[in-house]
CSV table of C-alpha atoms in Angstrom, one decimal:
chain,number,residue,atom,x,y,z
A,206,UNK,CA,38.4,-0.6,-8.7
A,207,UNK,CA,41.3,1.5,-7.4
A,208,UNK,CA,40.2,2.6,-3.9
A,209,UNK,CA,43.3,4.7,-3.3
A,210,UNK,CA,43.0,8.5,-3.5
A,211,UNK,CA,45.3,10.5,-5.8
A,212,UNK,CA,47.0,13.7,-4.5
A,213,UNK,CA,44.6,15.9,-6.5
A,214,UNK,CA,41.7,14.1,-5.0
A,215,UNK,CA,43.0,14.6,-1.4
A,216,UNK,CA,43.5,18.3,-2.3
A,217,UNK,CA,39.8,18.4,-3.4
A,218,UNK,CA,38.9,16.9,0.0
A,219,UNK,CA,41.0,19.4,1.9
A,220,UNK,CA,39.5,22.4,0.1
A,221,UNK,CA,35.9,21.0,0.7
A,222,UNK,CA,36.6,20.4,4.4
A,223,UNK,CA,37.9,24.0,4.8
A,224,UNK,CA,34.9,25.4,3.0
A,225,UNK,CA,32.5,23.4,5.2
A,226,UNK,CA,34.3,24.4,8.4
A,227,UNK,CA,33.8,28.0,7.3
A,228,UNK,CA,30.2,28.1,6.3
A,229,UNK,CA,28.4,25.5,8.5
A,230,UNK,CA,28.7,27.7,11.7
A,231,UNK,CA,26.9,30.5,9.8
A,232,UNK,CA,23.7,28.5,9.1
A,233,UNK,CA,20.5,29.5,10.9
A,234,UNK,CA,18.7,27.1,13.2
A,235,UNK,CA,16.9,24.3,11.3
A,236,UNK,CA,13.1,24.7,11.1
A,237,UNK,CA,10.7,22.3,12.8
A,238,UNK,CA,10.1,19.0,10.9
A,239,UNK,CA,6.5,19.9,10.4
A,240,UNK,CA,7.2,23.4,8.9
A,241,UNK,CA,7.6,22.5,5.2
A,242,UNK,CA,7.5,26.1,3.9
A,243,UNK,CA,10.3,26.9,6.4
A,244,UNK,CA,12.2,23.8,5.5
A,245,UNK,CA,11.9,24.6,1.8
A,246,UNK,CA,13.5,28.0,2.5
A,247,UNK,CA,16.2,26.5,4.6
A,248,UNK,CA,17.0,23.7,2.1
A,249,UNK,CA,17.0,25.9,-0.9
A,250,UNK,CA,19.2,28.5,0.8
A,251,UNK,CA,21.8,25.8,1.5
A,252,UNK,CA,21.5,24.6,-2.1
A,253,UNK,CA,22.3,28.2,-3.2
A,254,UNK,CA,25.4,28.3,-1.0
A,255,UNK,CA,26.5,25.1,-2.7
A,256,UNK,CA,25.9,26.6,-6.1
A,257,UNK,CA,27.8,29.8,-5.3
A,258,UNK,CA,30.8,27.7,-4.1
A,259,UNK,CA,30.8,25.5,-7.2
A,260,UNK,CA,29.6,22.4,-5.4
A,261,UNK,CA,26.0,22.2,-6.9
A,262,UNK,CA,25.5,19.3,-9.3
A,263,UNK,CA,29.1,18.4,-8.8
A,264,UNK,CA,28.9,15.1,-10.8
A,265,UNK,CA,26.4,16.4,-13.4
A,266,UNK,CA,27.8,16.9,-16.9
A,267,UNK,CA,29.0,20.4,-17.6
A,268,UNK,CA,26.6,20.8,-20.5
A,269,UNK,CA,23.8,20.2,-17.9
A,270,UNK,CA,25.1,22.9,-15.7
A,271,UNK,CA,27.2,20.7,-13.4
A,272,UNK,CA,30.8,20.5,-12.6
A,273,UNK,CA,31.7,17.4,-14.5
A,274,UNK,CA,33.4,15.9,-11.4
A,275,UNK,CA,34.9,12.4,-11.5
A,276,UNK,CA,33.1,9.6,-9.6
A,277,UNK,CA,35.8,9.7,-6.9
A,278,UNK,CA,35.3,13.4,-6.4
A,279,UNK,CA,31.6,12.8,-6.1
A,280,UNK,CA,32.1,10.1,-3.5
A,281,UNK,CA,34.5,12.4,-1.5
A,282,UNK,CA,31.9,15.1,-1.6
A,283,UNK,CA,29.3,12.7,-0.2
A,284,UNK,CA,31.7,11.4,2.5
A,285,UNK,CA,32.8,14.9,3.7
A,286,UNK,CA,29.4,16.5,3.6
A,287,UNK,CA,27.7,13.7,5.6
A,288,UNK,CA,30.6,13.6,8.1
A,289,UNK,CA,30.3,17.3,8.6
A,290,UNK,CA,26.6,17.0,9.2
A,291,UNK,CA,25.5,19.4,6.4
A,292,UNK,CA,21.8,20.0,5.8
A,293,UNK,CA,20.1,17.1,4.1
A,294,UNK,CA,18.9,17.7,0.5
A,295,UNK,CA,15.3,17.8,1.9
A,296,UNK,CA,12.8,19.6,-0.3
A,297,UNK,CA,15.3,19.5,-3.1
A,298,UNK,CA,15.4,15.7,-3.1
A,299,UNK,CA,13.2,15.0,-6.2
A,300,UNK,CA,14.7,17.8,-8.4
A,301,UNK,CA,18.3,17.2,-7.5
A,302,UNK,CA,18.5,13.5,-7.2
A,303,UNK,CA,16.2,12.1,-9.9
A,304,UNK,CA,14.1,14.6,-11.8
A,305,UNK,CA,17.1,16.8,-12.6
A,306,UNK,CA,19.4,13.9,-13.6
A,307,UNK,CA,16.6,12.4,-15.8
A,308,UNK,CA,16.1,15.8,-17.6
A,309,UNK,CA,19.9,15.9,-18.0
A,310,UNK,CA,19.9,12.4,-19.6
A,311,UNK,CA,16.7,12.6,-21.6
A,312,UNK,CA,15.7,16.2,-22.1
A,313,UNK,CA,16.1,18.4,-25.2
A,314,UNK,CA,18.5,21.4,-25.1
A,315,UNK,CA,15.6,23.7,-24.4
A,316,UNK,CA,14.3,21.6,-21.6
A,317,UNK,CA,17.7,21.3,-20.0
A,318,UNK,CA,18.2,25.1,-20.2
A,319,UNK,CA,14.8,25.8,-18.7
A,320,UNK,CA,14.7,23.4,-15.8
A,321,UNK,CA,18.3,22.4,-14.7
A,322,UNK,CA,19.7,25.8,-13.7
A,323,UNK,CA,16.8,26.7,-11.3
A,324,UNK,CA,17.1,23.2,-9.7
A,325,UNK,CA,20.9,23.7,-9.2
A,326,UNK,CA,20.5,27.2,-7.8
A,327,UNK,CA,17.7,26.1,-5.4
A,328,UNK,CA,15.2,28.3,-7.0
A,329,UNK,CA,12.6,25.7,-8.0
A,330,UNK,CA,11.5,22.6,-6.1
A,331,UNK,CA,10.1,19.4,-7.7
A,332,UNK,CA,7.8,16.7,-6.5
A,333,UNK,CA,7.2,13.2,-7.8
A,334,UNK,CA,3.8,12.2,-9.2
A,335,UNK,CA,4.2,8.5,-9.9
A,336,UNK,CA,2.2,6.4,-7.4
A,337,UNK,CA,-1.6,6.2,-7.6
A,338,UNK,CA,-4.2,5.1,-5.0
A,339,UNK,CA,-5.4,2.1,-7.1
A,340,UNK,CA,-2.1,1.0,-8.6
A,341,UNK,CA,-0.2,0.0,-5.5
A,342,UNK,CA,3.3,-1.4,-6.4
A,343,UNK,CA,2.2,-1.9,-10.0
A,344,UNK,CA,3.3,1.4,-11.4
A,345,UNK,CA,2.3,0.5,-15.0
A,346,UNK,CA,-1.3,0.2,-13.8
A,347,UNK,CA,-1.6,4.0,-13.4
A,348,UNK,CA,-4.8,5.5,-14.6
A,349,UNK,CA,-4.2,9.3,-14.7
A,350,UNK,CA,-5.0,10.2,-18.3
A,351,UNK,CA,-3.6,12.8,-20.6
A,352,UNK,CA,-5.7,13.6,-23.7
A,353,UNK,CA,-3.9,15.5,-26.5
A,354,UNK,CA,-5.5,18.8,-27.4
A,355,UNK,CA,-3.6,20.9,-29.9
A,356,UNK,CA,-0.2,21.8,-28.4
A,357,UNK,CA,-1.1,20.6,-25.0
A,358,UNK,CA,-2.4,17.7,-22.9
A,359,UNK,CA,-5.5,17.8,-20.7
A,360,UNK,CA,-4.7,15.7,-17.6
A,361,UNK,CA,-7.2,14.2,-15.2
A,362,UNK,CA,-6.6,11.8,-12.3
A,363,UNK,CA,-5.1,11.4,-8.9
A,364,UNK,CA,-1.6,10.7,-7.4
A,365,UNK,CA,-0.6,9.7,-3.9
A,366,UNK,CA,2.6,9.7,-1.9
A,367,UNK,CA,3.6,12.8,-3.9
A,368,UNK,CA,6.9,13.8,-2.3
A,369,UNK,CA,7.1,17.5,-1.3
A,370,UNK,CA,4.0,18.4,-3.3
A,371,UNK,CA,2.9,21.1,-0.9
A,372,UNK,CA,6.0,23.2,-1.5
A,373,UNK,CA,6.8,22.2,-5.1
A,374,UNK,CA,6.9,24.3,-8.2
A,375,UNK,CA,7.0,21.4,-10.6
A,376,UNK,CA,5.9,17.7,-10.7
A,377,UNK,CA,7.5,14.9,-12.6
A,378,UNK,CA,4.2,13.3,-13.7
A,379,UNK,CA,3.4,9.9,-15.3
A,380,UNK,CA,0.3,9.9,-17.4
A,381,UNK,CA,-1.5,7.4,-19.7
A,382,UNK,CA,-1.5,8.9,-23.2
A,383,UNK,CA,-2.7,5.8,-25.0
A,384,UNK,CA,-5.4,3.8,-23.1
A,385,UNK,CA,-5.5,1.1,-25.8
A,386,UNK,CA,-1.8,0.3,-25.7
A,387,UNK,CA,-0.3,-2.4,-23.4
A,388,UNK,CA,0.2,-1.0,-19.9
A,389,UNK,CA,3.9,-0.3,-20.2
A,390,UNK,CA,3.6,1.2,-23.7
A,391,UNK,CA,0.9,3.9,-23.3
A,392,UNK,CA,2.7,6.1,-20.7
A,393,UNK,CA,4.3,9.5,-21.0
A,394,UNK,CA,6.5,11.5,-18.7
A,395,UNK,CA,5.4,15.2,-18.2
A,396,UNK,CA,6.8,18.2,-16.3
A,397,UNK,CA,3.7,19.8,-14.8
A,398,UNK,CA,3.6,23.2,-13.1
A,399,UNK,CA,2.1,22.9,-9.7
A,400,UNK,CA,0.3,26.2,-9.9
A,401,UNK,CA,-1.6,25.2,-13.0
A,402,UNK,CA,-5.4,25.5,-12.7
A,403,UNK,CA,-7.0,22.3,-11.7
A,404,UNK,CA,-4.2,21.1,-9.4
A,405,UNK,CA,-5.3,20.4,-5.8
A,406,UNK,CA,-2.8,19.3,-3.1
A,407,UNK,CA,-4.0,17.6,0.1
A,408,UNK,CA,-1.0,16.9,2.5
A,409,UNK,CA,-0.8,13.4,4.1
A,410,UNK,CA,0.4,13.2,7.7
A,411,UNK,CA,2.9,10.4,8.2
A,412,UNK,CA,3.4,8.2,11.2
A,413,UNK,CA,6.2,10.6,12.3
A,414,UNK,CA,3.8,13.6,12.2
A,415,UNK,CA,5.3,15.3,9.1
A,416,UNK,CA,3.7,16.1,5.8
A,417,UNK,CA,6.3,15.5,3.1
A,418,UNK,CA,3.8,13.4,1.1
A,419,UNK,CA,0.5,14.5,-0.3
A,420,UNK,CA,-2.4,13.4,-2.4
A,421,UNK,CA,-2.6,15.4,-5.7
A,422,UNK,CA,-5.9,15.7,-7.6
A,423,UNK,CA,-5.8,16.7,-11.3
A,424,UNK,CA,-9.0,18.1,-12.8
A,425,UNK,CA,-8.4,18.8,-16.6
A,426,UNK,CA,-5.0,20.4,-16.0
A,427,UNK,CA,-3.4,21.7,-19.2
A,428,UNK,CA,0.2,20.7,-19.7
A,429,UNK,CA,2.1,21.9,-22.9
A,430,UNK,CA,3.4,19.1,-25.2
A,431,UNK,CA,6.8,20.8,-24.9
A,432,UNK,CA,6.9,19.7,-21.3
A,433,UNK,CA,6.9,16.0,-22.3
A,434,UNK,CA,10.3,14.3,-21.7
A,435,UNK,CA,10.9,11.8,-24.6
A,436,UNK,CA,8.4,10.7,-27.2
A,437,UNK,CA,4.7,10.3,-26.6
A,438,UNK,CA,4.1,6.8,-25.1
A,439,UNK,CA,7.8,6.3,-24.4
A,440,UNK,CA,7.4,7.3,-20.8
A,441,UNK,CA,8.0,3.9,-19.3
A,442,UNK,CA,11.6,3.9,-20.7
A,443,UNK,CA,12.1,7.4,-19.3
A,444,UNK,CA,10.6,6.3,-16.0
A,445,UNK,CA,13.2,3.5,-15.8
A,446,UNK,CA,15.9,6.2,-16.1
A,447,UNK,CA,14.3,8.1,-13.3
A,448,UNK,CA,14.0,5.0,-11.1
A,449,UNK,CA,17.6,4.1,-11.8
A,450,UNK,CA,18.7,7.4,-10.3
A,451,UNK,CA,16.2,7.1,-7.4
A,452,UNK,CA,17.4,3.6,-6.4
A,453,UNK,CA,21.0,3.7,-7.7
A,454,UNK,CA,22.5,7.0,-6.5
A,455,UNK,CA,19.9,9.0,-4.6
A,456,UNK,CA,20.5,7.2,-1.3
A,457,UNK,CA,24.2,7.1,-1.4
A,458,UNK,CA,24.8,9.9,1.1
A,459,UNK,CA,22.6,8.1,3.6
A,460,UNK,CA,25.0,5.2,3.8
A,461,UNK,CA,27.6,7.6,5.3
A,462,UNK,CA,25.0,9.0,7.6
A,463,UNK,CA,24.1,5.5,8.8
A,464,UNK,CA,27.7,4.7,9.4
A,465,UNK,CA,28.0,7.8,11.5
A,466,UNK,CA,24.9,6.8,13.5
A,467,UNK,CA,26.4,3.4,14.0
A,468,UNK,CA,29.6,4.9,15.4
A,469,UNK,CA,27.5,7.0,17.8
A,470,UNK,CA,25.6,3.9,19.0
A,471,UNK,CA,28.9,2.0,19.7
A,472,UNK,CA,30.2,5.0,21.8
A,473,UNK,CA,26.9,5.2,23.7
A,474,UNK,CA,27.0,1.4,24.3
A,475,UNK,CA,30.5,1.7,25.8
A,476,UNK,CA,29.4,4.6,28.0
A,477,UNK,CA,26.2,3.1,29.4
A,478,UNK,CA,27.4,-0.4,30.0
A,479,UNK,CA,25.6,-2.1,27.1
A,480,UNK,CA,29.0,-2.9,25.5
A,481,UNK,CA,29.4,-5.8,27.9
A,482,UNK,CA,26.6,-7.7,26.1
A,483,UNK,CA,28.4,-9.9,23.6
A,484,UNK,CA,25.3,-10.4,21.5
A,485,UNK,CA,24.9,-6.7,21.1
A,486,UNK,CA,28.5,-6.3,20.1
A,487,UNK,CA,28.1,-8.9,17.4
A,488,UNK,CA,25.0,-7.2,16.2
A,489,UNK,CA,26.7,-3.9,15.9
A,490,UNK,CA,29.7,-5.5,14.3
A,491,UNK,CA,27.6,-7.2,11.6
A,492,UNK,CA,25.9,-3.9,10.9
A,493,UNK,CA,29.3,-2.2,10.6
A,494,UNK,CA,30.2,-4.9,8.0
A,495,UNK,CA,26.9,-4.4,6.2
A,496,UNK,CA,27.3,-0.6,5.8
A,497,UNK,CA,31.0,-1.0,4.8
A,498,UNK,CA,29.9,-3.4,2.1
A,499,UNK,CA,27.1,-1.0,1.1
A,500,UNK,CA,29.6,1.8,0.8
A,501,UNK,CA,31.8,-0.3,-1.5
A,502,UNK,CA,28.7,-1.1,-3.6
A,503,UNK,CA,27.9,2.6,-3.7
A,504,UNK,CA,31.4,3.2,-5.1
A,505,UNK,CA,30.9,0.6,-7.7
A,506,UNK,CA,27.4,1.9,-8.7
A,507,UNK,CA,28.6,5.5,-9.0
A,508,UNK,CA,31.6,4.4,-11.1
A,509,UNK,CA,29.4,2.1,-13.3
A,510,UNK,CA,27.0,5.0,-13.8
A,511,UNK,CA,29.8,7.3,-14.9
A,512,UNK,CA,31.0,4.6,-17.4
A,513,UNK,CA,27.4,4.1,-18.6
A,514,UNK,CA,26.8,7.8,-19.6
A,515,UNK,CA,25.7,8.9,-16.1
A,516,UNK,CA,22.7,6.6,-15.8
A,517,UNK,CA,22.9,3.9,-13.0
A,518,UNK,CA,22.2,0.3,-13.9
A,519,UNK,CA,20.3,-2.5,-12.2
A,520,UNK,CA,23.0,-2.7,-9.4
A,521,UNK,CA,20.9,0.1,-7.8
A,522,UNK,CA,18.2,-2.5,-7.0
A,523,UNK,CA,20.8,-4.6,-5.2
A,524,UNK,CA,21.9,-1.6,-3.1
A,525,UNK,CA,18.3,-0.4,-2.4
A,526,UNK,CA,17.2,-3.9,-1.4
A,527,UNK,CA,19.9,-4.4,1.2
A,528,UNK,CA,20.1,-0.8,2.4
A,529,UNK,CA,16.4,-0.7,3.2
A,530,UNK,CA,16.6,-3.6,5.5
A,531,UNK,CA,20.0,-2.6,7.0
A,532,UNK,CA,18.6,0.8,7.9
A,533,UNK,CA,15.7,-0.8,9.8
A,534,UNK,CA,18.1,-3.1,11.6
A,535,UNK,CA,20.2,-0.2,12.6
A,536,UNK,CA,17.3,1.6,14.3
A,537,UNK,CA,16.2,-1.7,15.9
A,538,UNK,CA,19.7,-1.8,17.4
A,539,UNK,CA,19.4,1.8,18.4
A,540,UNK,CA,16.4,1.0,20.5
A,541,UNK,CA,18.3,-1.7,22.2
A,542,UNK,CA,21.3,0.5,23.0
A,543,UNK,CA,19.5,3.6,24.1
A,544,UNK,CA,16.5,2.0,25.8
A,545,UNK,CA,12.9,3.0,25.7
A,546,UNK,CA,13.4,6.0,28.0
A,547,UNK,CA,16.1,7.5,25.9
A,548,UNK,CA,14.1,7.1,22.8
A,549,UNK,CA,11.0,8.7,24.4
A,550,UNK,CA,13.1,11.7,25.2
A,551,UNK,CA,14.8,12.1,21.8
A,552,UNK,CA,12.4,13.2,19.1
A,553,UNK,CA,15.0,13.0,16.4
A,554,UNK,CA,15.7,9.3,17.1
A,555,UNK,CA,12.0,8.6,17.1
A,556,UNK,CA,11.5,10.3,13.8
A,557,UNK,CA,14.4,8.4,12.3
A,558,UNK,CA,13.2,5.1,13.6
A,559,UNK,CA,9.7,5.6,12.2
A,560,UNK,CA,11.2,6.8,8.9
A,561,UNK,CA,13.3,3.7,8.6
A,562,UNK,CA,10.1,1.6,8.4
A,563,UNK,CA,9.2,3.2,5.1
A,564,UNK,CA,12.4,2.3,3.3
A,565,UNK,CA,11.3,-1.2,2.3
A,566,UNK,CA,8.3,0.5,0.5
A,567,UNK,CA,9.7,3.8,-0.8
A,568,UNK,CA,11.3,3.9,-4.3
A,569,UNK,CA,10.0,0.4,-5.1
A,570,UNK,CA,9.1,-2.2,-2.5
A,571,UNK,CA,11.6,-4.9,-1.5
A,572,UNK,CA,9.5,-7.4,-3.4
A,573,UNK,CA,9.8,-5.4,-6.6
A,574,UNK,CA,13.6,-5.1,-6.1
A,575,UNK,CA,13.8,-8.9,-5.6
A,576,UNK,CA,12.0,-9.4,-8.9
A,577,UNK,CA,14.4,-7.0,-10.7
A,578,UNK,CA,17.5,-8.7,-9.3
A,579,UNK,CA,16.1,-12.1,-10.1
A,580,UNK,CA,15.0,-11.4,-13.7
A,581,UNK,CA,17.5,-8.7,-14.9
A,582,UNK,CA,20.7,-9.7,-13.0
A,583,UNK,CA,20.3,-13.4,-12.3
A,584,UNK,CA,18.4,-14.2,-15.5
A,585,UNK,CA,15.7,-16.1,-13.8
A,586,UNK,CA,12.3,-16.6,-15.5
A,587,UNK,CA,9.5,-14.2,-14.7
A,588,UNK,CA,7.1,-15.4,-12.1
A,589,UNK,CA,3.5,-16.2,-13.0
């Protein structure tokens, strides 16, 4: 990989920096972490600003409404926006980072035209209806059923850990359309409107006190067949595309954010006398090496995805596995640098620390990622 930036890429960086310096001071105050309707409005307003400036869906293909940017431009965008402290994608996470890219890769022309522009403009928010109460980490064990009825499906079941369900317009929903087929072969991927009759959302309060997850109950919800992505019973393959985005590229901006946090910790340690502790210095140095390596892996994954038609490969599982643990280690180090008193006084640090605990579970547990790496990359036999 050529890690040097060409003059036109540095020009892109300069123009992006100038735009960020101009618009960021105009943003209103960020809503409270528990105010999801307010956060939706805040997040979608920022997305509209990106769209109007030509930065929405920067790396999406042009025929999907994106800008068709090169992988390097995409990485520059991630670097500069994170360093500038722009609003996080927030409520738009599912639509922008994996539902939208999946529709761009697998959807029909009509589906792409219907769903992608509103996602890019910040007009519609998506949630993810994959996990179920009784399936645990075995996603293929899902039981939510969809029975064909004319030009629609009648869907009944329950989902859990449904990201942003309480403020979402659409749900990327996995259902079982053939109960007699082997577990991986009887699944379909549907786009379900969240305002459909029979949909009940019950927010779940996390350890940090927020409600970005919910239980969703489906009581004979009608979903048109035209809302199915891919062929009937081919949903597992489509799901693997979704998960490759979720694990391969959806977290990449957070690596830059973690490197920024690490730099702040080092400066704080120098200021409060903790820098004299050689063990702590080694710990921060190792974390710095970890995140530098993760950023290089990010560059490789983004470039590989571009070469592979825009869909990330199994390298995303390597990234997700190490990143999940490195993030936890980062906030362990933060507790050591800042001390209990400082953490008690800083609610944002507390929320980030508690959030870090979920990363070894979210988007596929570390154990699942280890299996993927072992079987699909290292070629080891499947465990019994």
